Short mmCIF file of C-alpha atoms in Angstrom, two decimals:
data_model
loop_
_atom_site.label_atom_id
_atom_site.label_comp_id
_atom_site.label_asym_id
_atom_site.label_seq_id
_atom_site.Cartn_x
_atom_site.Cartn_y
_atom_site.Cartn_z
CA MET A 213 113.75 117.81 91.77
CA ASP A 214 116.82 118.52 94.28
CA LEU A 215 117.45 114.91 96.21
CA ARG A 216 118.56 116.54 99.42
CA LEU A 217 115.81 116.38 101.95
CA GLY A 218 116.96 119.44 103.68
CA ARG A 219 115.40 121.55 101.30
CA HIS A 220 111.86 119.72 101.85
CA SER A 221 112.47 118.85 105.99
CA VAL A 222 112.46 120.53 109.35
CA SER A 223 115.58 119.17 111.50
CA GLY A 224 115.53 115.64 112.50
CA ALA A 225 115.06 116.81 116.01
CA ARG A 226 111.96 118.71 115.34
CA PHE A 227 110.44 115.68 113.46
CA ALA A 228 111.27 113.25 116.11
CA THR A 229 109.62 115.75 118.68
CA ALA A 230 106.26 116.25 116.14
CA LEU A 231 106.07 112.45 115.89
CA ARG A 232 105.41 111.76 119.74
CA ARG A 233 102.40 113.70 118.90
CA PRO A 234 100.36 111.51 116.72
CA HIS A 235 97.57 113.82 115.41
CA LEU A 236 100.21 116.43 114.56
CA GLY A 237 102.73 113.74 113.24
CA LEU A 238 100.20 112.52 111.20
CA VAL A 239 100.03 115.99 109.49
CA LEU A 240 103.47 116.75 109.02
CA VAL A 241 103.93 113.31 106.93
CA MET A 242 100.99 114.30 105.15
CA LEU A 243 102.55 117.75 103.92
CA TRP A 244 105.97 115.93 103.24
CA TRP A 245 104.22 113.47 101.50
CA ALA A 246 102.11 115.96 99.39
CA ALA A 247 105.34 118.20 98.64
CA TRP A 248 107.08 115.12 97.56
CA PHE A 249 104.12 114.21 95.14
CA LEU A 250 104.16 117.85 93.58
CA GLY A 251 107.66 118.08 93.40
CA GLN A 252 107.98 114.78 91.39
CA ALA A 253 104.57 115.44 89.55
CA LEU A 254 106.46 118.85 87.96
CA HIS A 255 108.40 116.91 85.41
CA GLY A 256 106.69 113.33 86.33
CA GLY A 257 105.47 110.65 84.16
CA ALA A 258 109.19 109.89 82.32
CA SER A 259 108.47 106.60 81.43
CA TRP A 260 104.70 106.93 80.61
CA HIS A 261 105.34 106.60 77.06
CA PHE A 262 106.27 102.62 77.54
CA PHE A 263 102.74 102.43 79.01
CA VAL A 264 101.00 104.58 75.78
CA THR A 265 102.56 102.36 73.36
CA GLY A 266 101.26 99.19 74.88
CA ALA A 267 98.26 100.09 76.30
CA THR A 268 97.80 101.75 72.62
CA VAL A 269 98.99 98.34 70.58
CA LEU A 270 97.37 95.83 73.20
CA SER A 271 93.73 97.59 72.82
CA ASP A 272 93.73 97.85 68.81
CA LEU A 273 92.24 94.74 68.15
CA ASP A 274 91.60 95.30 64.35
CA ASP A 275 95.28 94.77 63.52
CA GLY A 276 95.22 90.92 63.81
CA SER A 277 98.94 90.62 62.54
CA GLN A 278 100.75 93.21 65.22
CA GLY A 279 98.08 94.35 67.55
CA GLY A 280 95.79 93.23 70.29
CA LEU A 281 97.90 89.95 71.95
CA HIS A 282 100.72 90.22 69.61
CA VAL A 283 101.79 92.94 71.74
CA TYR A 284 105.08 91.48 73.60
CA ALA A 285 106.25 89.90 70.09
CA GLU A 286 106.07 92.97 68.17
CA HIS A 287 107.78 95.07 71.30
CA PRO A 288 109.74 92.91 73.54
CA VAL A 289 111.07 95.91 74.92
CA LEU A 290 107.89 96.28 76.79
CA GLN A 291 108.62 94.36 80.13
CA ILE A 292 105.44 94.88 81.80
CA GLY A 293 102.38 92.57 82.61
CA PRO A 294 99.49 92.54 80.82
CA LEU A 295 97.25 93.95 83.57
CA ALA A 296 99.46 96.90 84.09
CA LEU A 297 98.90 97.62 80.22
CA GLY A 298 95.23 97.14 80.69
CA ILE A 299 94.82 99.74 83.67
CA ALA A 300 97.07 102.25 81.69
CA TRP A 301 94.52 102.00 79.08
CA ALA A 302 91.40 102.25 81.22
CA LEU A 303 92.91 104.95 83.12
CA ALA A 304 93.30 107.11 79.89
CA ARG A 305 89.92 106.25 79.06
CA LEU A 306 88.23 107.46 82.34
CA SER A 307 90.42 110.42 82.92
CA ALA A 308 89.64 111.76 79.14
CA GLY A 309 93.35 111.23 77.96
CA HIS A 310 94.98 112.35 81.27
CA GLY A 311 96.02 108.81 81.98
CA GLN A 312 99.76 109.94 83.10
CA GLN A 313 98.13 112.08 86.02
CA ALA A 314 95.60 109.27 86.91
CA ALA A 315 98.64 106.92 86.93
CA GLU A 316 100.47 109.25 89.00
CA LEU A 317 97.75 109.57 91.48
CA LEU A 318 96.83 106.14 91.49
CA GLY A 319 100.49 105.39 92.24
CA SER A 320 100.85 107.71 95.17
CA GLY A 321 97.81 106.19 96.77
CA LEU A 322 99.05 103.03 96.19
CA GLY A 323 102.17 103.92 98.65
CA VAL A 324 99.80 105.20 101.29
CA VAL A 325 98.20 101.59 100.74
CA VAL A 326 101.40 99.69 101.61
CA VAL A 327 101.86 102.33 104.41
CA LEU A 328 98.48 101.18 105.94
CA LEU A 329 99.07 97.50 105.11
CA VAL A 330 102.79 97.67 107.02
CA ARG A 331 100.66 98.73 110.13
CA ARG A 332 98.26 96.67 109.86
CA ILE A 333 100.55 93.80 109.82
CA ALA A 334 102.97 94.97 112.24
CA GLN A 335 99.73 95.37 114.64
CA GLN A 336 98.67 92.01 114.30
CA ALA A 337 102.28 90.30 114.27
CA LEU A 338 103.21 92.16 117.05
CA GLY A 339 100.17 91.47 118.96
CA VAL A 340 99.45 95.21 119.56
CA ARG A 341 96.77 95.58 121.86
CA ASP A 342 96.79 98.61 124.45
CA ASN A 343 96.62 101.89 123.65
CA ALA A 344 100.58 102.63 124.48
CA ALA A 345 101.61 100.11 122.27
CA ALA A 346 99.38 101.40 119.31
CA HIS A 347 100.85 105.11 119.88
CA ALA A 348 103.99 103.79 120.02
CA LEU A 349 103.77 101.34 116.57
CA ASP A 350 101.96 104.65 115.10
CA ARG A 351 105.46 106.91 115.63
CA ARG A 352 107.63 104.23 114.05
CA VAL A 353 105.27 103.94 111.11
CA LEU A 354 105.05 107.83 110.87
CA LEU A 355 108.93 107.88 111.09
CA ALA A 356 109.59 105.14 108.44
CA SER A 357 107.23 107.30 105.63
CA VAL A 358 109.23 109.93 106.04
CA VAL A 359 112.20 107.68 104.52
CA PHE A 360 109.68 105.44 102.18
CA ALA A 361 108.01 108.70 100.40
CA PRO A 362 110.49 110.06 98.77
CA ILE A 363 111.52 107.02 97.25
CA TRP A 364 108.31 105.40 96.36
CA LEU A 365 107.17 108.78 94.74
CA TYR A 366 110.41 108.94 92.68
CA ALA A 367 108.87 105.66 90.61
CA ALA A 368 105.10 106.17 90.99
CA VAL A 369 105.15 109.81 89.91
CA GLY A 370 108.61 110.97 88.61
CA LEU A 371 109.17 107.99 86.79
CA THR A 372 105.16 106.63 86.51
CA HIS A 373 106.24 102.94 86.69
CA LEU A 374 102.70 101.99 87.00
CA ASP A 375 103.68 98.11 86.53
CA ASP A 376 106.42 97.99 89.46
CA VAL A 377 104.22 99.65 91.99
CA LEU A 378 100.94 97.45 91.44
CA ALA A 379 103.34 94.75 91.93
CA LEU A 380 105.05 96.02 95.03
CA ALA A 381 101.65 97.09 96.47
CA PHE A 382 99.78 93.93 95.86
CA GLY A 383 102.81 91.57 96.63
CA ILE A 384 102.41 93.46 100.44
CA ALA A 385 98.76 92.98 100.15
CA ALA A 386 99.23 89.19 99.36
CA LEU A 387 101.61 89.51 103.18
CA ALA A 388 98.47 90.89 104.82
CA LEU A 389 95.81 88.32 103.37
CA VAL A 390 97.97 85.48 104.14
CA GLN A 391 98.17 86.83 107.96
CA SER A 392 94.37 87.36 107.81
CA ARG A 393 93.98 83.62 106.42
CA HIS A 394 91.90 84.99 103.47
CA THR A 395 93.25 82.07 101.15
CA VAL A 396 91.91 82.69 97.74
CA TRP A 397 92.13 86.61 98.24
CA ALA A 398 96.00 85.86 98.82
CA GLY A 399 95.99 83.75 95.48
CA LEU A 400 94.59 86.44 93.56
CA ALA A 401 96.84 88.90 95.06
CA VAL A 402 100.02 87.07 94.06
CA ALA A 403 98.31 86.78 90.64
CA VAL A 404 97.78 90.28 90.29
CA ALA A 405 101.50 91.07 91.16
CA VAL A 406 102.44 88.74 88.39
CA ASP A 407 100.09 89.97 85.75
CA SER A 408 101.24 93.31 86.89
CA LYS A 409 105.25 92.56 86.75
CA PRO A 410 106.72 89.30 86.13
CA TRP A 411 109.82 89.92 88.99
CA ALA A 412 107.29 89.31 91.21
CA LEU A 413 107.01 85.42 90.87
CA PRO A 414 109.00 84.89 94.25
CA PHE A 415 105.95 86.79 95.98
CA ALA A 416 104.26 83.62 95.70
CA MET A 417 105.84 81.92 98.45
CA VAL A 418 104.58 84.11 101.05
CA LEU A 419 101.34 81.43 100.32
CA LEU A 420 103.75 78.92 101.82
CA ALA A 421 102.92 80.34 105.40
CA LEU A 422 99.42 79.70 105.18
CA PRO A 423 98.94 77.46 108.32
CA SER A 424 97.60 74.32 106.51
CA ILE A 425 98.47 72.17 103.67
CA ARG A 426 95.04 72.16 101.89
CA MET A 427 95.23 76.14 102.39
CA ARG A 428 98.38 76.57 100.67
CA ALA A 429 97.31 74.14 97.76
CA VAL A 430 94.03 76.34 97.26
CA ALA A 431 96.13 79.81 97.62
CA LEU A 432 98.94 78.59 95.21
CA THR A 433 96.31 76.95 92.73
CA VAL A 434 94.22 80.44 92.80
CA ALA A 435 97.64 82.08 91.79
CA GLY A 436 98.82 80.12 89.45
CA MET A 437 95.45 79.97 87.33
CA GLY A 438 95.55 83.79 87.76
CA VAL A 439 99.13 83.94 86.42
CA LEU A 440 98.18 81.56 83.53
CA VAL A 441 95.06 83.31 82.52
CA ALA A 442 96.66 86.62 81.89
CA TRP A 443 99.80 85.14 80.07
CA LEU A 444 98.92 82.21 78.49
CA PRO A 445 96.71 83.70 75.60
CA PHE A 446 100.03 85.91 74.22
CA PHE A 447 101.81 82.76 74.26
CA LEU A 448 99.21 80.84 71.85
CA VAL A 449 98.08 83.48 70.12
CA ASP A 450 101.49 84.26 68.71
CA PRO A 451 104.55 82.06 69.94
CA GLN A 452 107.13 85.23 69.09
CA THR A 453 106.00 86.56 72.18
CA VAL A 454 108.54 84.27 74.01
CA GLN A 455 111.34 87.18 72.58
CA ALA A 456 110.11 89.33 75.14
CA MET A 457 111.38 86.70 77.80
CA HIS A 458 114.89 87.05 76.14
CA PHE A 459 115.27 90.65 75.57
CA THR A 460 118.44 91.93 77.31
CA ILE A 461 119.48 95.23 78.43
CA ALA A 462 123.01 97.02 78.89
CA ASN A 463 124.93 95.70 82.03
CA SER A 464 126.00 99.15 83.87
CA PRO A 465 129.16 99.41 85.01
CA ARG A 466 127.65 100.27 88.33
CA SER A 467 126.17 96.88 88.30
CA GLY A 468 126.45 94.04 91.33
CA LEU A 469 126.91 91.86 88.36
CA ARG A 470 129.97 93.77 87.40
CA PHE A 471 131.37 93.92 90.83
CA LEU A 472 130.71 90.03 90.71
CA GLY A 473 133.35 90.00 87.93
CA VAL A 474 130.61 89.64 85.05
CA SER A 475 131.75 91.49 82.20
CA SER A 476 129.35 90.55 79.70
CA PRO A 477 127.93 94.10 77.91
CA ARG A 478 124.48 93.14 77.80
CA THR A 479 122.06 90.82 80.19
CA PRO A 480 123.61 87.34 80.19
CA PRO A 481 121.14 84.56 79.52
CA TRP A 482 121.21 82.73 82.75
CA ASP A 483 120.81 86.09 84.67
CA ARG A 484 116.92 86.33 84.85
CA PRO A 485 116.83 82.43 85.39
CA LEU A 486 118.63 83.11 88.52
CA GLN A 487 117.27 86.19 89.74
CA THR A 488 114.07 84.13 89.73
CA ILE A 489 115.46 81.01 91.29
CA LEU A 490 117.46 83.00 93.81
CA GLY A 491 114.04 84.89 95.02
CA LEU A 492 112.11 81.88 95.55
CA GLY A 493 114.87 80.02 97.06
CA LEU A 494 115.19 82.78 99.68
CA ALA A 495 111.50 83.57 100.18
CA ALA A 496 110.80 80.11 100.90
CA ALA A 497 113.84 80.15 103.56
CA ALA A 498 112.75 83.02 105.06
CA VAL A 499 108.97 81.52 105.24
CA TRP A 500 110.81 78.09 106.80
CA ARG A 501 111.94 80.26 109.41
CA GLY A 502 108.89 81.90 109.98
CA ARG A 503 109.79 85.27 108.89
CA ALA A 504 107.68 85.26 105.48
CA ALA A 505 107.60 89.85 106.54
CA GLY A 506 111.20 89.58 105.09
CA ILE A 507 110.17 88.46 102.00
CA PRO A 508 110.42 91.60 99.87
CA LEU A 509 113.46 92.38 101.13
CA VAL A 510 115.57 89.51 100.38
CA VAL A 511 113.44 88.97 97.20
CA MET A 512 113.79 92.93 95.96
CA ALA A 513 117.58 92.83 97.49
CA SER A 514 118.46 89.80 95.62
CA ARG A 515 117.34 90.84 92.29
CA LEU A 516 119.01 94.51 92.25
CA ALA A 517 122.24 92.41 93.57
CA LEU A 518 122.37 90.77 90.08
CA ASP A 519 120.26 93.05 88.09
CA PRO A 520 122.56 94.22 84.97
CA SER A 521 120.73 97.78 85.08
CA THR A 522 120.82 100.22 88.17
CA ASN A 523 117.69 102.07 87.47
CA ARG A 524 117.31 104.68 90.23
CA TYR A 525 113.39 103.81 90.52
CA TYR A 526 114.54 100.36 91.25
CA THR A 527 115.04 101.20 94.82
CA ALA A 528 111.26 101.45 95.67
CA GLY A 529 110.72 97.98 96.11
CA LEU A 530 113.85 97.67 98.62
CA VAL A 531 112.32 100.53 100.62
CA ALA A 532 109.14 98.74 100.60
CA GLY A 533 110.58 95.92 101.98
CA ALA A 534 112.76 97.44 104.13
CA LEU A 535 109.90 99.69 106.03
CA LEU A 536 107.85 96.18 106.54
CA TRP A 537 111.17 94.67 107.91
CA ASP A 538 111.76 98.08 110.01
CA LEU A 539 108.38 97.39 111.66
CA VAL A 540 108.09 93.81 112.16
CA GLY A 541 111.41 91.83 112.19
CA SER A 542 113.93 94.65 113.05
CA ARG A 543 114.85 95.34 116.66
CA ARG A 544 115.57 98.79 116.62
CA LYS A 545 113.33 101.65 117.41
CA TRP A 546 114.91 103.93 113.98
CA PRO A 547 114.21 102.58 110.58
CA TRP A 548 117.76 101.83 110.00
CA TRP A 549 117.05 99.35 107.01
CA SER A 550 115.18 101.94 105.36
CA LEU A 551 117.54 104.92 106.56
CA THR A 552 120.19 102.94 104.69
CA VAL A 553 118.16 102.28 101.66
CA LEU A 554 118.03 105.80 101.31
CA PHE A 555 121.11 107.03 102.09
CA ALA A 556 123.37 104.22 100.81
CA LEU A 557 121.70 102.86 97.52
CA HIS A 558 119.19 105.55 96.33
CA ILE A 559 120.75 109.33 96.91
CA PRO A 560 124.15 107.88 95.75
CA ARG A 561 122.67 107.28 92.11
CA TRP A 562 122.99 110.88 91.74
CA VAL A 563 126.70 111.06 92.55
CA PRO A 564 128.81 110.21 90.21
CA ALA A 565 131.32 109.86 92.21
CA LEU A 566 130.08 106.79 94.03
CA ASP A 567 129.29 105.04 91.02
CA ARG A 568 132.71 102.86 91.36
CA VAL A 569 131.05 101.37 94.93
CA HIS A 570 127.84 101.15 94.14
CA GLY A 571 127.63 97.44 92.61
CA LEU A 572 129.57 96.61 96.23
CA ALA A 573 126.87 98.19 98.13
CA LEU A 574 124.43 96.22 96.01
CA VAL A 575 125.32 92.97 96.59
CA SER A 576 126.59 93.89 100.39
CA PHE A 577 123.12 94.73 101.22
CA ALA A 578 121.56 91.59 99.84
CA LEU A 579 124.04 89.53 101.32
CA VAL A 580 123.59 91.22 104.77
CA ALA A 581 119.36 91.69 104.70
CA ALA A 582 119.49 87.72 103.58
CA ALA A 583 121.19 87.05 106.81
CA CYS A 584 119.24 89.24 108.98
CA VAL A 585 116.11 87.90 107.64
CA ILE A 586 116.99 84.33 107.80
CA VAL A 587 119.29 83.58 110.45
CA GLY A 588 119.45 86.89 112.35
CA LYS A 589 117.54 87.76 115.62
CA VAL A 590 114.14 89.17 115.19
CA ARG A 591 111.72 91.22 117.13
CA PRO A 592 109.60 89.10 119.60
CA VAL A 593 106.28 88.45 118.66
CA ASP A 594 103.07 87.26 120.02
CA ILE A 595 101.75 85.95 116.77
CA PRO A 596 103.83 83.37 114.52
CA PRO A 597 102.49 82.79 110.99
CA LEU A 598 105.13 86.13 109.60
CA VAL A 599 107.72 86.43 112.38
CA GLY A 600 109.29 83.98 114.96
CA GLY A 601 107.68 80.76 114.35
CA GLY A 602 107.86 78.13 111.59
CA VAL A 603 106.25 76.38 108.60
CA ARG A 604 104.28 73.66 110.50
#
């Protein structure tokens, strides 16, 4: 699909005018979403073969040496959580072999769920109680969704990275559940995110935003048990599963690592642990500052700044975090964080002339995001757990 927005959009002025009318704005955003879905679906599923391979091997229980729980030992290239592989297998069975199309619909639907969850989080965090404030919030949600849709649907439909969209959706869900004090469900949501994609582990820090030590302990225990139940059997049955943890990819000339002076041709052995530790640290700092709503943004930005690859779909995580921070933490009326992700980090990946500055852009974005979330000024709010207060 041509990524130039002009091909699929009306002018910005008309969009802004339409979005002042909630019902018309909703219709326009739905049409915009549908257009991007159809455009991506025409050549969708570019990465679906990984899920087909993983689901086939995982479900091959008759092969006691290479199938079933040996899947990661035999195919370390599968950096996909077991839950995502199980869902891919189930989608293929339930859709009579049309697993890719079912996954595209599911991924698109999860994008809508993310937008609705963010709207709910914003309503509670900002103390929206009257119709005027609700309409103002809805306009901002619709405007941010215009930016969110093309990036999310590229990952969810164009490439069909079911694992990443599951991890992001359940990471945002964990935040909403923490805000509503659903302790056990919040822990389960974090577990589902990590069981879909291991990089989601730093999302566990959102559980520290629960108001009491007991609730935090319960939620962290539930999350830990959920992760152990999903992952431990693979390591017990085949200790060579550990090979998947050491799988390396090429260090792209466009990566933040290259900009930082890391010239290793493949992933350095310290890189993945550092991404996780840094993500955990930044997420914990965000909670300590009472800004748990910034966790997805700082976790994803720090991960991408240190990632050896610059795959285009990675920005789906950034735009999900940006959507949340635009609506809950940012003091601006326009979704500037989302717009920055789109125009500075997503679209430039199709412009070879900008390759030389891509690493700089990733690192700079991560630094600015961390600074703004952790020490910057935020929107005044009435409810402190996600923005505005600290851990008590």
